[in-house]
Amino acid sequence: MQTTRNYLKKMTHWLLPHACVLCGGYSTRQQDLCKSCLDELPILESACSRCAKPFLAGEQLLLCDICINETPLFDCTHALYFYQFPITRLIMDLKFGDALANARILGELLADKIQTEWYREKILPEALIPLPLHPNRIKQRGFNQALEISRPIVKRLKLPLLYNNCLRIKHTSAQATLPAMERQQNVKNAFTIAKNIPYKHIAVLDDVITTGHTMMEFCRVLKQAGVKQIDVWCCARPVL
Ligand SMILES: [Zn+2]
Ligand SMILES: [Zn+2]
Protein backbone atom coordinates (compact mmCIF):
# COMPACT_ATOMS: atom_id res chain seq x y z
CA MET A 1 0.00 0.00 0.00
CA GLN A 2 2.81 2.34 1.07
CA THR A 3 4.78 1.33 -2.03
CA THR A 4 1.84 2.03 -4.34
CA ARG A 5 1.32 5.42 -2.73
CA ASN A 6 5.03 6.27 -3.16
CA TYR A 7 4.97 5.10 -6.74
CA LEU A 8 1.93 7.25 -7.53
CA LYS A 9 3.54 10.21 -5.82
CA LYS A 10 6.71 9.81 -7.86
CA MET A 11 4.64 9.54 -11.05
CA THR A 12 2.71 12.71 -10.15
CA HIS A 13 5.99 14.51 -9.62
CA TRP A 14 7.34 13.34 -12.89
CA LEU A 15 4.22 14.42 -14.79
CA LEU A 16 3.65 17.62 -12.80
CA PRO A 17 7.01 18.86 -11.56
CA HIS A 18 5.43 21.63 -9.53
CA ALA A 19 2.74 19.55 -7.85
CA CYS A 20 2.36 20.40 -4.17
CA VAL A 21 3.61 17.51 -2.01
CA LEU A 22 0.76 18.02 0.45
CA CYS A 23 -2.37 18.62 -1.64
CA GLY A 24 -1.25 17.57 -5.12
CA GLY A 25 -2.37 20.95 -6.51
CA TYR A 26 -0.28 23.10 -8.80
CA SER A 27 2.40 25.16 -7.11
CA THR A 28 3.34 28.35 -8.90
CA ARG A 29 6.25 28.77 -6.53
CA GLN A 30 9.75 27.41 -7.05
CA GLN A 31 9.05 24.86 -4.32
CA ASP A 32 6.82 21.79 -4.58
CA LEU A 33 4.55 23.23 -1.92
CA CYS A 34 1.66 25.51 -2.83
CA LYS A 35 1.02 28.87 -1.18
CA SER A 36 -2.12 27.75 0.67
CA CYS A 37 -0.42 24.64 2.14
CA LEU A 38 2.59 26.78 3.10
CA ASP A 39 0.31 29.18 4.96
CA GLU A 40 -1.21 26.24 6.88
CA LEU A 41 2.12 25.10 8.36
CA PRO A 42 2.15 25.49 12.17
CA ILE A 43 4.88 28.09 12.83
CA LEU A 44 6.40 27.93 16.31
CA GLU A 45 6.19 31.56 17.39
CA SER A 46 6.98 31.52 21.08
CA ALA A 47 9.56 29.19 22.59
CA CYS A 48 12.50 28.97 25.02
CA SER A 49 15.50 30.75 23.49
CA ARG A 50 17.83 27.99 24.69
CA CYS A 51 16.01 24.75 23.82
CA ALA A 52 12.99 25.93 21.77
CA LYS A 53 10.53 24.20 24.09
CA PRO A 54 7.21 25.74 23.03
CA PHE A 55 5.60 28.19 25.45
CA LEU A 56 1.88 28.21 26.10
CA ALA A 57 -0.10 31.00 24.45
CA GLY A 58 0.36 34.21 26.42
CA GLU A 59 3.53 33.13 28.26
CA GLN A 60 6.15 35.89 27.94
CA LEU A 61 9.36 34.16 28.99
CA LEU A 62 12.93 33.94 27.75
CA LEU A 63 13.89 30.56 29.20
CA CYS A 64 11.85 27.47 30.10
CA ASP A 65 11.87 25.88 33.56
CA ILE A 66 14.30 23.15 32.42
CA CYS A 67 16.91 25.60 31.06
CA ILE A 68 16.62 27.83 34.14
CA ASN A 69 17.54 24.89 36.36
CA GLU A 70 20.30 23.44 34.21
CA THR A 71 21.99 25.26 31.32
CA PRO A 72 22.18 22.95 28.29
CA LEU A 73 25.44 22.47 26.37
CA PHE A 74 24.07 24.22 23.30
CA ASP A 75 23.81 27.99 23.25
CA CYS A 76 20.50 28.43 21.45
CA THR A 77 17.87 26.43 19.55
CA HIS A 78 15.79 27.61 16.63
CA ALA A 79 12.81 25.45 15.70
CA LEU A 80 10.64 26.40 12.77
CA TYR A 81 7.38 24.49 13.35
CA PHE A 82 5.30 22.66 15.90
CA TYR A 83 5.57 18.93 15.27
CA GLN A 84 1.94 18.50 14.30
CA PHE A 85 -0.02 17.92 11.09
CA PRO A 86 0.89 18.62 8.29
CA ILE A 87 4.56 18.93 9.33
CA THR A 88 4.31 15.41 10.78
CA ARG A 89 3.29 14.19 7.33
CA LEU A 90 6.12 15.99 5.54
CA ILE A 91 8.66 14.49 7.95
CA MET A 92 7.15 10.98 8.14
CA ASP A 93 6.92 10.79 4.33
CA LEU A 94 10.55 11.90 4.14
CA LYS A 95 11.85 9.39 6.68
CA PHE A 96 9.66 6.40 5.97
CA GLY A 97 8.27 7.04 2.49
CA ASP A 98 11.40 8.05 0.60
CA ALA A 99 10.01 11.53 -0.16
CA LEU A 100 13.33 13.31 -0.66
CA ALA A 101 11.59 16.33 -2.19
CA ASN A 102 10.35 17.07 1.34
CA ALA A 103 13.94 17.47 2.58
CA ARG A 104 14.55 20.13 -0.04
CA ILE A 105 11.33 21.94 0.90
CA LEU A 106 12.12 21.87 4.63
CA GLY A 107 15.72 22.95 4.03
CA GLU A 108 14.63 25.89 1.89
CA LEU A 109 12.03 26.97 4.45
CA LEU A 110 14.70 26.84 7.17
CA ALA A 111 17.16 28.79 5.01
CA ASP A 112 14.51 31.53 4.48
CA LYS A 113 13.90 31.82 8.21
CA ILE A 114 17.62 31.80 9.08
CA GLN A 115 18.31 34.63 6.65
CA THR A 116 15.26 36.79 7.22
CA GLU A 117 14.69 36.37 10.96
CA TRP A 118 16.86 34.19 13.16
CA TYR A 119 20.24 35.58 12.07
CA ARG A 120 19.24 39.01 10.84
CA GLU A 121 21.01 40.56 13.78
CA LYS A 122 23.47 37.92 14.89
CA ILE A 123 26.49 36.14 13.55
CA LEU A 124 25.95 32.92 11.60
CA PRO A 125 27.78 29.79 12.77
CA GLU A 126 30.92 28.95 10.76
CA ALA A 127 29.73 25.50 9.60
CA LEU A 128 26.74 23.12 9.73
CA ILE A 129 26.77 19.56 11.05
CA PRO A 130 23.68 17.37 10.43
CA LEU A 131 23.04 15.04 13.36
CA PRO A 132 24.74 11.77 12.34
CA LEU A 133 22.73 8.57 11.86
CA HIS A 134 24.11 5.10 12.54
CA PRO A 135 25.28 3.34 9.32
CA ASN A 136 22.66 0.59 9.90
CA ARG A 137 19.89 3.20 9.92
CA ILE A 138 21.30 4.84 6.76
CA LYS A 139 21.38 1.47 5.05
CA GLN A 140 17.77 0.85 6.08
CA ARG A 141 16.51 4.32 5.04
CA GLY A 142 18.91 5.00 2.19
CA PHE A 143 19.91 8.45 3.46
CA ASN A 144 20.27 10.64 6.53
CA GLN A 145 17.31 13.03 6.53
CA ALA A 146 19.22 15.65 8.56
CA LEU A 147 21.95 15.69 5.90
CA GLU A 148 19.40 16.02 3.09
CA ILE A 149 17.63 18.91 4.87
CA SER A 150 21.03 20.59 5.42
CA ARG A 151 22.01 20.63 1.73
CA PRO A 152 19.77 23.52 0.55
CA ILE A 153 20.72 25.48 3.69
CA VAL A 154 24.49 25.34 3.20
CA LYS A 155 24.03 26.08 -0.49
CA ARG A 156 22.08 29.25 0.28
CA LEU A 157 24.14 30.39 3.27
CA LYS A 158 27.47 29.31 1.71
CA LEU A 159 28.49 27.38 4.83
CA PRO A 160 30.76 24.31 4.96
CA LEU A 161 28.76 21.09 5.48
CA LEU A 162 30.55 18.71 7.85
CA TYR A 163 29.00 15.29 7.43
CA ASN A 164 31.79 12.88 8.07
CA ASN A 165 33.67 14.56 10.90
CA CYS A 166 31.33 12.97 13.44
CA LEU A 167 29.97 9.43 13.52
CA ARG A 168 27.18 7.66 15.28
CA ILE A 169 28.75 4.48 16.60
CA LYS A 170 25.95 3.06 18.74
CA HIS A 171 22.88 1.64 17.05
CA THR A 172 20.19 2.72 19.49
CA SER A 173 16.50 1.98 19.72
CA ALA A 174 14.37 4.83 18.37
CA GLN A 175 14.05 7.33 21.23
CA ALA A 176 10.31 7.64 20.66
CA THR A 177 9.80 4.00 21.62
CA LEU A 178 11.42 4.43 25.06
CA PRO A 179 10.13 5.85 28.34
CA ALA A 180 11.61 9.28 29.16
CA MET A 181 13.85 7.84 31.90
CA GLU A 182 15.63 5.44 29.54
CA ARG A 183 16.27 7.90 26.72
CA GLN A 184 19.37 9.49 28.24
CA GLN A 185 20.96 6.07 28.85
CA ASN A 186 20.02 4.89 25.37
CA VAL A 187 22.10 7.58 23.62
CA LYS A 188 25.06 7.58 26.02
CA ASN A 189 28.35 7.29 24.09
CA ALA A 190 26.43 7.12 20.82
CA PHE A 191 28.76 9.54 18.97
CA THR A 192 32.44 9.94 18.25
CA ILE A 193 34.64 12.43 16.41
CA ALA A 194 36.29 10.93 13.35
CA LYS A 195 37.95 14.05 11.98
CA ASN A 196 39.05 17.31 13.58
CA ILE A 197 36.41 20.08 13.56
CA PRO A 198 38.31 23.23 12.61
CA TYR A 199 35.60 25.66 13.83
CA LYS A 200 34.64 27.18 17.16
CA HIS A 201 31.03 28.14 16.38
CA ILE A 202 28.91 25.55 14.63
CA ALA A 203 25.25 24.79 13.95
CA VAL A 204 23.83 21.30 14.40
CA LEU A 205 20.69 20.30 12.53
CA ASP A 206 18.10 17.63 13.25
CA ASP A 207 14.64 17.15 11.76
CA VAL A 208 12.72 16.85 15.05
CA ILE A 209 13.86 17.41 18.63
CA THR A 210 11.72 15.78 21.30
CA THR A 211 13.33 15.49 24.74
CA GLY A 212 16.69 16.76 23.46
CA HIS A 213 18.71 13.90 25.00
CA THR A 214 20.26 12.87 21.69
CA MET A 215 21.21 16.46 20.90
CA MET A 216 22.69 16.94 24.38
CA GLU A 217 24.84 13.84 24.03
CA PHE A 218 26.05 14.97 20.60
CA CYS A 219 26.88 18.45 21.95
CA ARG A 220 28.84 16.89 24.80
CA VAL A 221 31.10 15.19 22.25
CA LEU A 222 31.42 18.37 20.15
CA LYS A 223 32.40 20.44 23.18
CA GLN A 224 34.99 17.82 24.14
CA ALA A 225 36.37 18.18 20.61
CA GLY A 226 36.92 21.91 21.18
CA VAL A 227 33.73 23.48 19.77
CA LYS A 228 32.93 26.56 21.88
CA GLN A 229 29.49 27.62 20.66
CA ILE A 230 26.67 25.42 19.34
CA ASP A 231 23.45 26.67 17.75
CA VAL A 232 20.79 24.00 17.20
CA TRP A 233 18.48 24.21 14.18
CA CYS A 234 15.49 21.94 13.74
CA CYS A 235 12.38 21.70 11.61
CA ALA A 236 9.97 20.89 14.38
CA ARG A 237 9.48 20.59 18.11
CA PRO A 238 6.53 18.73 19.66
CA VAL A 239 4.51 20.05 22.57
CA LEU A 240 5.43 17.60 25.33
ZN1 LIG B 1 -0.78 22.37 -1.50
ZN1 LIG C 1 14.54 25.62 27.50
mmCIF file of C-alpha atoms and ligand atoms in Angstrom:
data_model
loop_
_atom_site.group_PDB
_atom_site.id
_atom_site.type_symbol
_atom_site.label_atom_id
_atom_site.label_comp_id
_atom_site.label_asym_id
_atom_site.label_seq_id
_atom_site.Cartn_x
_atom_site.Cartn_y
_atom_site.Cartn_z
ATOM 1 C CA MET A 1 0.000 0.000 0.000
ATOM 2 C CA GLN A 2 2.809 2.344 1.067
ATOM 3 C CA THR A 3 4.776 1.332 -2.033
ATOM 4 C CA THR A 4 1.838 2.033 -4.337
ATOM 5 C CA ARG A 5 1.319 5.424 -2.728
ATOM 6 C CA ASN A 6 5.028 6.273 -3.163
ATOM 7 C CA TYR A 7 4.970 5.097 -6.743
ATOM 8 C CA LEU A 8 1.928 7.248 -7.534
ATOM 9 C CA LYS A 9 3.540 10.206 -5.816
ATOM 10 C CA LYS A 10 6.714 9.808 -7.861
ATOM 11 C CA MET A 11 4.641 9.537 -11.049
ATOM 12 C CA THR A 12 2.708 12.705 -10.152
ATOM 13 C CA HIS A 13 5.992 14.515 -9.615
ATOM 14 C CA TRP A 14 7.342 13.335 -12.895
ATOM 15 C CA LEU A 15 4.216 14.422 -14.789
ATOM 16 C CA LEU A 16 3.648 17.621 -12.798
ATOM 17 C CA PRO A 17 7.013 18.859 -11.561
ATOM 18 C CA HIS A 18 5.427 21.630 -9.530
ATOM 19 C CA ALA A 19 2.739 19.552 -7.851
ATOM 20 C CA CYS A 20 2.360 20.400 -4.171
ATOM 21 C CA VAL A 21 3.613 17.506 -2.010
ATOM 22 C CA LEU A 22 0.764 18.020 0.447
ATOM 23 C CA CYS A 23 -2.370 18.618 -1.637
ATOM 24 C CA GLY A 24 -1.251 17.572 -5.116
ATOM 25 C CA GLY A 25 -2.373 20.945 -6.510
ATOM 26 C CA TYR A 26 -0.283 23.102 -8.801
ATOM 27 C CA SER A 27 2.399 25.164 -7.109
ATOM 28 C CA THR A 28 3.344 28.348 -8.905
ATOM 29 C CA ARG A 29 6.253 28.771 -6.528
ATOM 30 C CA GLN A 30 9.754 27.409 -7.047
ATOM 31 C CA GLN A 31 9.047 24.858 -4.325
ATOM 32 C CA ASP A 32 6.820 21.787 -4.579
ATOM 33 C CA LEU A 33 4.546 23.231 -1.915
ATOM 34 C CA CYS A 34 1.664 25.512 -2.829
ATOM 35 C CA LYS A 35 1.017 28.867 -1.180
ATOM 36 C CA SER A 36 -2.124 27.753 0.674
ATOM 37 C CA CYS A 37 -0.417 24.638 2.143
ATOM 38 C CA LEU A 38 2.592 26.775 3.097
ATOM 39 C CA ASP A 39 0.309 29.181 4.960
ATOM 40 C CA GLU A 40 -1.209 26.243 6.880
ATOM 41 C CA LEU A 41 2.121 25.096 8.356
ATOM 42 C CA PRO A 42 2.149 25.495 12.171
ATOM 43 C CA ILE A 43 4.883 28.093 12.832
ATOM 44 C CA LEU A 44 6.398 27.928 16.311
ATOM 45 C CA GLU A 45 6.185 31.559 17.394
ATOM 46 C CA SER A 46 6.975 31.519 21.083
ATOM 47 C CA ALA A 47 9.562 29.186 22.593
ATOM 48 C CA CYS A 48 12.501 28.965 25.018
ATOM 49 C CA SER A 49 15.503 30.753 23.487
ATOM 50 C CA ARG A 50 17.834 27.995 24.686
ATOM 51 C CA CYS A 51 16.008 24.755 23.817
ATOM 52 C CA ALA A 52 12.987 25.935 21.770
ATOM 53 C CA LYS A 53 10.528 24.202 24.092
ATOM 54 C CA PRO A 54 7.207 25.742 23.030
ATOM 55 C CA PHE A 55 5.599 28.195 25.445
ATOM 56 C CA LEU A 56 1.878 28.214 26.097
ATOM 57 C CA ALA A 57 -0.096 30.998 24.448
ATOM 58 C CA GLY A 58 0.356 34.214 26.416
ATOM 59 C CA GLU A 59 3.530 33.133 28.258
ATOM 60 C CA GLN A 60 6.152 35.892 27.944
ATOM 61 C CA LEU A 61 9.357 34.164 28.990
ATOM 62 C CA LEU A 62 12.927 33.936 27.747
ATOM 63 C CA LEU A 63 13.888 30.556 29.196
ATOM 64 C CA CYS A 64 11.849 27.467 30.101
ATOM 65 C CA ASP A 65 11.875 25.879 33.563
ATOM 66 C CA ILE A 66 14.301 23.149 32.422
ATOM 67 C CA CYS A 67 16.915 25.596 31.064
ATOM 68 C CA ILE A 68 16.623 27.834 34.139
ATOM 69 C CA ASN A 69 17.537 24.886 36.361
ATOM 70 C CA GLU A 70 20.302 23.437 34.208
ATOM 71 C CA THR A 71 21.993 25.262 31.318
ATOM 72 C CA PRO A 72 22.180 22.951 28.290
ATOM 73 C CA LEU A 73 25.436 22.466 26.369
ATOM 74 C CA PHE A 74 24.075 24.223 23.297
ATOM 75 C CA ASP A 75 23.814 27.991 23.253
ATOM 76 C CA CYS A 76 20.501 28.434 21.449
ATOM 77 C CA THR A 77 17.871 26.430 19.555
ATOM 78 C CA HIS A 78 15.794 27.612 16.630
ATOM 79 C CA ALA A 79 12.806 25.451 15.699
ATOM 80 C CA LEU A 80 10.636 26.396 12.765
ATOM 81 C CA TYR A 81 7.380 24.488 13.348
ATOM 82 C CA PHE A 82 5.303 22.656 15.900
ATOM 83 C CA TYR A 83 5.572 18.932 15.273
ATOM 84 C CA GLN A 84 1.943 18.500 14.301
ATOM 85 C CA PHE A 85 -0.016 17.924 11.092
ATOM 86 C CA PRO A 86 0.888 18.624 8.291
ATOM 87 C CA ILE A 87 4.561 18.935 9.333
ATOM 88 C CA THR A 88 4.309 15.414 10.784
ATOM 89 C CA ARG A 89 3.285 14.189 7.334
ATOM 90 C CA LEU A 90 6.124 15.988 5.540
ATOM 91 C CA ILE A 91 8.655 14.492 7.949
ATOM 92 C CA MET A 92 7.155 10.983 8.144
ATOM 93 C CA ASP A 93 6.924 10.792 4.327
ATOM 94 C CA LEU A 94 10.548 11.899 4.136
ATOM 95 C CA LYS A 95 11.849 9.387 6.685
ATOM 96 C CA PHE A 96 9.656 6.397 5.973
ATOM 97 C CA GLY A 97 8.273 7.043 2.490
ATOM 98 C CA ASP A 98 11.405 8.048 0.603
ATOM 99 C CA ALA A 99 10.012 11.532 -0.156
ATOM 100 C CA LEU A 100 13.333 13.306 -0.663
ATOM 101 C CA ALA A 101 11.594 16.334 -2.185
ATOM 102 C CA ASN A 102 10.351 17.069 1.338
ATOM 103 C CA ALA A 103 13.944 17.471 2.583
ATOM 104 C CA ARG A 104 14.546 20.132 -0.037
ATOM 105 C CA ILE A 105 11.334 21.938 0.899
ATOM 106 C CA LEU A 106 12.122 21.873 4.631
ATOM 107 C CA GLY A 107 15.724 22.946 4.035
ATOM 108 C CA GLU A 108 14.634 25.890 1.890
ATOM 109 C CA LEU A 109 12.030 26.972 4.450
ATOM 110 C CA LEU A 110 14.698 26.837 7.170
ATOM 111 C CA ALA A 111 17.165 28.794 5.010
ATOM 112 C CA ASP A 112 14.513 31.528 4.484
ATOM 113 C CA LYS A 113 13.901 31.816 8.205
ATOM 114 C CA ILE A 114 17.621 31.805 9.075
ATOM 115 C CA GLN A 115 18.306 34.631 6.652
ATOM 116 C CA THR A 116 15.263 36.791 7.221
ATOM 117 C CA GLU A 117 14.686 36.370 10.960
ATOM 118 C CA TRP A 118 16.855 34.187 13.159
ATOM 119 C CA TYR A 119 20.237 35.584 12.071
ATOM 120 C CA ARG A 120 19.238 39.013 10.837
ATOM 121 C CA GLU A 121 21.011 40.562 13.783
ATOM 122 C CA LYS A 122 23.470 37.922 14.891
ATOM 123 C CA ILE A 123 26.488 36.141 13.546
ATOM 124 C CA LEU A 124 25.948 32.924 11.601
ATOM 125 C CA PRO A 125 27.783 29.795 12.766
ATOM 126 C CA GLU A 126 30.918 28.951 10.756
ATOM 127 C CA ALA A 127 29.727 25.501 9.600
ATOM 128 C CA LEU A 128 26.745 23.124 9.727
ATOM 129 C CA ILE A 129 26.765 19.555 11.046
ATOM 130 C CA PRO A 130 23.685 17.372 10.434
ATOM 131 C CA LEU A 131 23.038 15.036 13.364
ATOM 132 C CA PRO A 132 24.736 11.766 12.342
ATOM 133 C CA LEU A 133 22.733 8.571 11.865
ATOM 134 C CA HIS A 134 24.110 5.103 12.538
ATOM 135 C CA PRO A 135 25.277 3.338 9.321
ATOM 136 C CA ASN A 136 22.661 0.594 9.900
ATOM 137 C CA ARG A 137 19.888 3.202 9.916
ATOM 138 C CA ILE A 138 21.303 4.838 6.764
ATOM 139 C CA LYS A 139 21.378 1.468 5.054
ATOM 140 C CA GLN A 140 17.768 0.848 6.076
ATOM 141 C CA ARG A 141 16.513 4.318 5.035
ATOM 142 C CA GLY A 142 18.907 5.003 2.186
ATOM 143 C CA PHE A 143 19.906 8.451 3.463
ATOM 144 C CA ASN A 144 20.272 10.643 6.531
ATOM 145 C CA GLN A 145 17.307 13.034 6.529
ATOM 146 C CA ALA A 146 19.218 15.649 8.560
ATOM 147 C CA LEU A 147 21.955 15.692 5.904
ATOM 148 C CA GLU A 148 19.399 16.022 3.089
ATOM 149 C CA ILE A 149 17.627 18.913 4.871
ATOM 150 C CA SER A 150 21.029 20.586 5.422
ATOM 151 C CA ARG A 151 22.006 20.626 1.735
ATOM 152 C CA PRO A 152 19.771 23.521 0.550
ATOM 153 C CA ILE A 153 20.723 25.479 3.690
ATOM 154 C CA VAL A 154 24.492 25.340 3.196
ATOM 155 C CA LYS A 155 24.029 26.083 -0.489
ATOM 156 C CA ARG A 156 22.076 29.253 0.283
ATOM 157 C CA LEU A 157 24.144 30.394 3.268
ATOM 158 C CA LYS A 158 27.469 29.313 1.713
ATOM 159 C CA LEU A 159 28.491 27.379 4.827
ATOM 160 C CA PRO A 160 30.756 24.313 4.964
ATOM 161 C CA LEU A 161 28.765 21.093 5.480
ATOM 162 C CA LEU A 162 30.555 18.710 7.850
ATOM 163 C CA TYR A 163 28.997 15.286 7.426
ATOM 164 C CA ASN A 164 31.794 12.883 8.071
ATOM 165 C CA ASN A 165 33.666 14.561 10.902
ATOM 166 C CA CYS A 166 31.328 12.972 13.442
ATOM 167 C CA LEU A 167 29.975 9.429 13.515
ATOM 168 C CA ARG A 168 27.183 7.656 15.285
ATOM 169 C CA ILE A 169 28.748 4.479 16.597
ATOM 170 C CA LYS A 170 25.952 3.063 18.735
ATOM 171 C CA HIS A 171 22.879 1.635 17.054
ATOM 172 C CA THR A 172 20.188 2.719 19.492
ATOM 173 C CA SER A 173 16.502 1.977 19.719
ATOM 174 C CA ALA A 174 14.372 4.827 18.375
ATOM 175 C CA GLN A 175 14.051 7.333 21.231
ATOM 176 C CA ALA A 176 10.311 7.638 20.659
ATOM 177 C CA THR A 177 9.799 3.997 21.622
ATOM 178 C CA LEU A 178 11.418 4.428 25.062
ATOM 179 C CA PRO A 179 10.129 5.850 28.339
ATOM 180 C CA ALA A 180 11.611 9.278 29.161
ATOM 181 C CA MET A 181 13.846 7.837 31.902
ATOM 182 C CA GLU A 182 15.627 5.436 29.541
ATOM 183 C CA ARG A 183 16.271 7.902 26.722
ATOM 184 C CA GLN A 184 19.368 9.489 28.241
ATOM 185 C CA GLN A 185 20.961 6.075 28.854
ATOM 186 C CA ASN A 186 20.017 4.891 25.367
ATOM 187 C CA VAL A 187 22.103 7.579 23.618
ATOM 188 C CA LYS A 188 25.057 7.581 26.020
ATOM 189 C CA ASN A 189 28.350 7.288 24.087
ATOM 190 C CA ALA A 190 26.426 7.120 20.816
ATOM 191 C CA PHE A 191 28.759 9.539 18.974
ATOM 192 C CA THR A 192 32.440 9.943 18.249
ATOM 193 C CA ILE A 193 34.641 12.430 16.413
ATOM 194 C CA ALA A 194 36.290 10.929 13.348
ATOM 195 C CA LYS A 195 37.949 14.046 11.983
ATOM 196 C CA ASN A 196 39.048 17.312 13.576
ATOM 197 C CA ILE A 197 36.412 20.084 13.557
ATOM 198 C CA PRO A 198 38.309 23.227 12.611
ATOM 199 C CA TYR A 199 35.601 25.657 13.828
ATOM 200 C CA LYS A 200 34.637 27.182 17.160
ATOM 201 C CA HIS A 201 31.031 28.144 16.375
ATOM 202 C CA ILE A 202 28.906 25.554 14.625
ATOM 203 C CA ALA A 203 25.253 24.791 13.948
ATOM 204 C CA VAL A 204 23.828 21.301 14.399
ATOM 205 C CA LEU A 205 20.694 20.297 12.534
ATOM 206 C CA ASP A 206 18.099 17.626 13.252
ATOM 207 C CA ASP A 207 14.637 17.150 11.764
ATOM 208 C CA VAL A 208 12.718 16.850 15.052
ATOM 209 C CA ILE A 209 13.862 17.411 18.629
ATOM 210 C CA THR A 210 11.722 15.778 21.296
ATOM 211 C CA THR A 211 13.328 15.491 24.743
ATOM 212 C CA GLY A 212 16.692 16.763 23.457
ATOM 213 C CA HIS A 213 18.710 13.899 25.005
ATOM 214 C CA THR A 214 20.262 12.872 21.690
ATOM 215 C CA MET A 215 21.210 16.464 20.898
ATOM 216 C CA MET A 216 22.688 16.944 24.380
ATOM 217 C CA GLU A 217 24.836 13.845 24.032
ATOM 218 C CA PHE A 218 26.046 14.975 20.600
ATOM 219 C CA CYS A 219 26.876 18.450 21.950
ATOM 220 C CA ARG A 220 28.839 16.893 24.804
ATOM 221 C CA VAL A 221 31.102 15.186 22.250
ATOM 222 C CA LEU A 222 31.419 18.366 20.151
ATOM 223 C CA LYS A 223 32.402 20.442 23.182
ATOM 224 C CA GLN A 224 34.995 17.821 24.136
ATOM 225 C CA ALA A 225 36.371 18.183 20.613
ATOM 226 C CA GLY A 226 36.916 21.905 21.177
ATOM 227 C CA VAL A 227 33.733 23.485 19.770
ATOM 228 C CA LYS A 228 32.926 26.556 21.877
ATOM 229 C CA GLN A 229 29.489 27.623 20.657
ATOM 230 C CA ILE A 230 26.667 25.421 19.343
ATOM 231 C CA ASP A 231 23.452 26.667 17.750
ATOM 232 C CA VAL A 232 20.787 24.005 17.198
ATOM 233 C CA TRP A 233 18.477 24.214 14.182
ATOM 234 C CA CYS A 234 15.490 21.942 13.744
ATOM 235 C CA CYS A 235 12.377 21.703 11.606
ATOM 236 C CA ALA A 236 9.968 20.886 14.378
ATOM 237 C CA ARG A 237 9.480 20.591 18.107
ATOM 238 C CA PRO A 238 6.527 18.730 19.659
ATOM 239 C CA VAL A 239 4.514 20.046 22.566
ATOM 240 C CA LEU A 240 5.433 17.599 25.327
HETATM 241 ZN ZN ZN B 1 -0.784 22.374 -1.500
HETATM 242 ZN ZN ZN B 2 14.541 25.618 27.497
#
